[in-house]
Amino acid sequence: MAEEGNAESGDFRDKLRRQSAHWLVLPELFEHFEDYAQDGRVRVIAELNIMFKGGLEAARAAALAVLAAANIDSKRLRQARQTPSKLNLFLSLTLAELRTLDQLKRGRRPDPFPIYKVWADQKLKPFAGKPLRTIKADACLATFNAHGRDIVVAVADSGIDGRHAHFVQYKNLENLPDGLRHCDFSKDGKSHGRSALRDEYGHGTHVAGIIAGSYMAQGEGAVTILRQEHIEDSEHLGDEGETQTIAEHNKSPIELRGVAPEAKLLSLKVLDADGSGYASNLIAALEYVFDLNDSGRKTKVHCLNLSLGYPFEAAWYAAGQSPVCVAVTRLVRSGVVVVAAAGNDGSIMLQPEGAGRAKRIGLAQSINDPGNAEAAITVGSTHGESPHLYGVSYFSSRGPTADGRMKPDLLAPGERILSCSPRSAVERQVRTAPGTRITAESICYREESGTSMAAPHVAGAVAAFLSVQNEFIGRPEEVKKVFMDTCTDLGRTREFQGAGLIDMMRAIQSV
């Protein structure tokens, strides 16, 4: 394959660029095939032509026939047939197979062509107490009984630890209404087994614990807490080595709860044990929720949290028009509030000319997908206790979008957020405080930072809001407007803060 990739001529690349409006296969896949390929194949998303005569079912059948005509092997054809998506086909192709598909399209065989575009299947990554007071969740709980009761929030992430004590009191993961079932999409398929309630990586459990659940540690030492400690002398630890994790036991009774403690959580596992996944896994999960809600006719899942994504590449598609963003938009139009993390690309390490060492430089237009979707509530990060003083977190991705739209939409706490963690995910090297051990009985919580932690504060706030203001169920655009109109201005530029800091009390009182 390496020889084939190197044989790609400059004339061929130039021709692809000149005809960029008409290409079928993303030109980047031809030019940098080896960068995307594993074992000689690259994972792709074949987007079906929605204008095909006979509709999507006819387009799907014709697309499978085209793949067969391109001499795609039987294993990959079977993979395409089993795609859990109505709008796309997921499969892995060689460079020769990509070229054959491209030639079929150029020869207009058939015409119209049933496949609209063939995209790279992007790798996903996670955007990894007192913050509840910062967004006034505690006041809403006391004043409006805003527990999130009877509201379902889906979490597309690395799974949720179904055994964690944080989710026991309110049975957040059990007895889901309307026959809803947790689902695992992380293995290029769909599984309803217990695997969606296992979280080897730990990110999804942490995110879910911010949204819902509660645990009251009555006795001293009942909870093992992993904290992020800043290291002053980080010179020898690399540019990113500024914190280390310390394990300690709680020294007094402590209540740890989510924003909407009684909300039900639907685990949609799209990341594996290493925190890796693909856009196709996420698209399958988004379409699964769309189908659960009967295409918008009955809202069973009210909100979806997306604390993951990938950096947006403007040369590939218009901002907000990637297959993932299209799936998000479709889901919002069906009645689901979609909350997306803005991303953690707000600054990069650069070494200015003449400088002795690299330093952090702010980066505009750094919103990640799926946060580029216009209909999503895209969330940036701020300090958990002093947002007015510290403003927008240095890592939080900034707007505007590549096509000039204002993002992020608003801010929520995302720095050193304490939430639950699977024991298996913390049994790694940590500096343990004297007398502290992580055992089989340990109930673990840990601090994490990122827009991944900011987004679930908003998803929890949406659940709490809908449990009080039921008439807004199934009206996600109006829910977004309510929250944006009632934000607290932190006095930062719109490209950094959006509408400002989320204010739950003001949102509930405004309608």
Short mmCIF file of N, CA and C in Angstrom, two decimals, residues 11 143 165 257 271 274-275 279 297 370 402 457 481 503:
data_model
loop_
_atom_site.label_atom_id
_atom_site.label_comp_id
_atom_site.label_asym_id
_atom_site.label_seq_id
_atom_site.Cartn_x
_atom_site.Cartn_y
_atom_site.Cartn_z
N ASP A 11 -0.55 15.66 -10.54
CA ASP A 11 -1.66 16.00 -11.43
C ASP A 11 -2.98 15.49 -10.88
N THR A 143 -35.85 25.37 46.29
CA THR A 143 -36.98 26.25 46.00
C THR A 143 -38.03 25.60 45.11
N ALA A 165 -21.73 3.43 43.92
CA ALA A 165 -22.70 3.82 44.95
C ALA A 165 -23.41 5.13 44.63
N ARG A 257 -23.30 15.02 44.98
CA ARG A 257 -24.48 14.77 44.15
C ARG A 257 -24.38 15.50 42.82
N LEU A 271 -17.03 4.89 23.49
CA LEU A 271 -15.58 4.88 23.68
C LEU A 271 -15.17 3.59 24.36
N ASP A 274 -9.73 2.32 26.32
CA ASP A 274 -8.64 3.29 26.18
C ASP A 274 -9.14 4.70 25.92
N GLY A 275 -10.46 4.88 25.96
CA GLY A 275 -11.03 6.20 25.67
C GLY A 275 -11.06 6.52 24.19
N ALA A 279 -16.25 8.38 14.91
CA ALA A 279 -17.46 9.13 14.61
C ALA A 279 -18.62 8.21 14.27
N ARG A 297 -42.05 11.53 17.57
CA ARG A 297 -43.47 11.43 17.90
C ARG A 297 -43.72 11.22 19.40
N PRO A 370 -18.81 17.64 18.04
CA PRO A 370 -20.07 18.12 17.46
C PRO A 370 -20.52 19.50 17.94
N ALA A 402 -15.82 28.21 12.12
CA ALA A 402 -15.08 28.49 10.89
C ALA A 402 -15.92 29.25 9.86
N HIS A 457 -22.82 19.73 33.50
CA HIS A 457 -23.50 20.68 34.38
C HIS A 457 -24.73 21.25 33.66
N LYS A 481 -32.84 28.66 24.09
CA LYS A 481 -33.04 30.11 24.16
C LYS A 481 -33.24 30.57 25.60
N ASP A 503 -27.29 30.08 34.56
CA ASP A 503 -27.95 30.45 35.82
C ASP A 503 -29.27 29.68 35.91
#
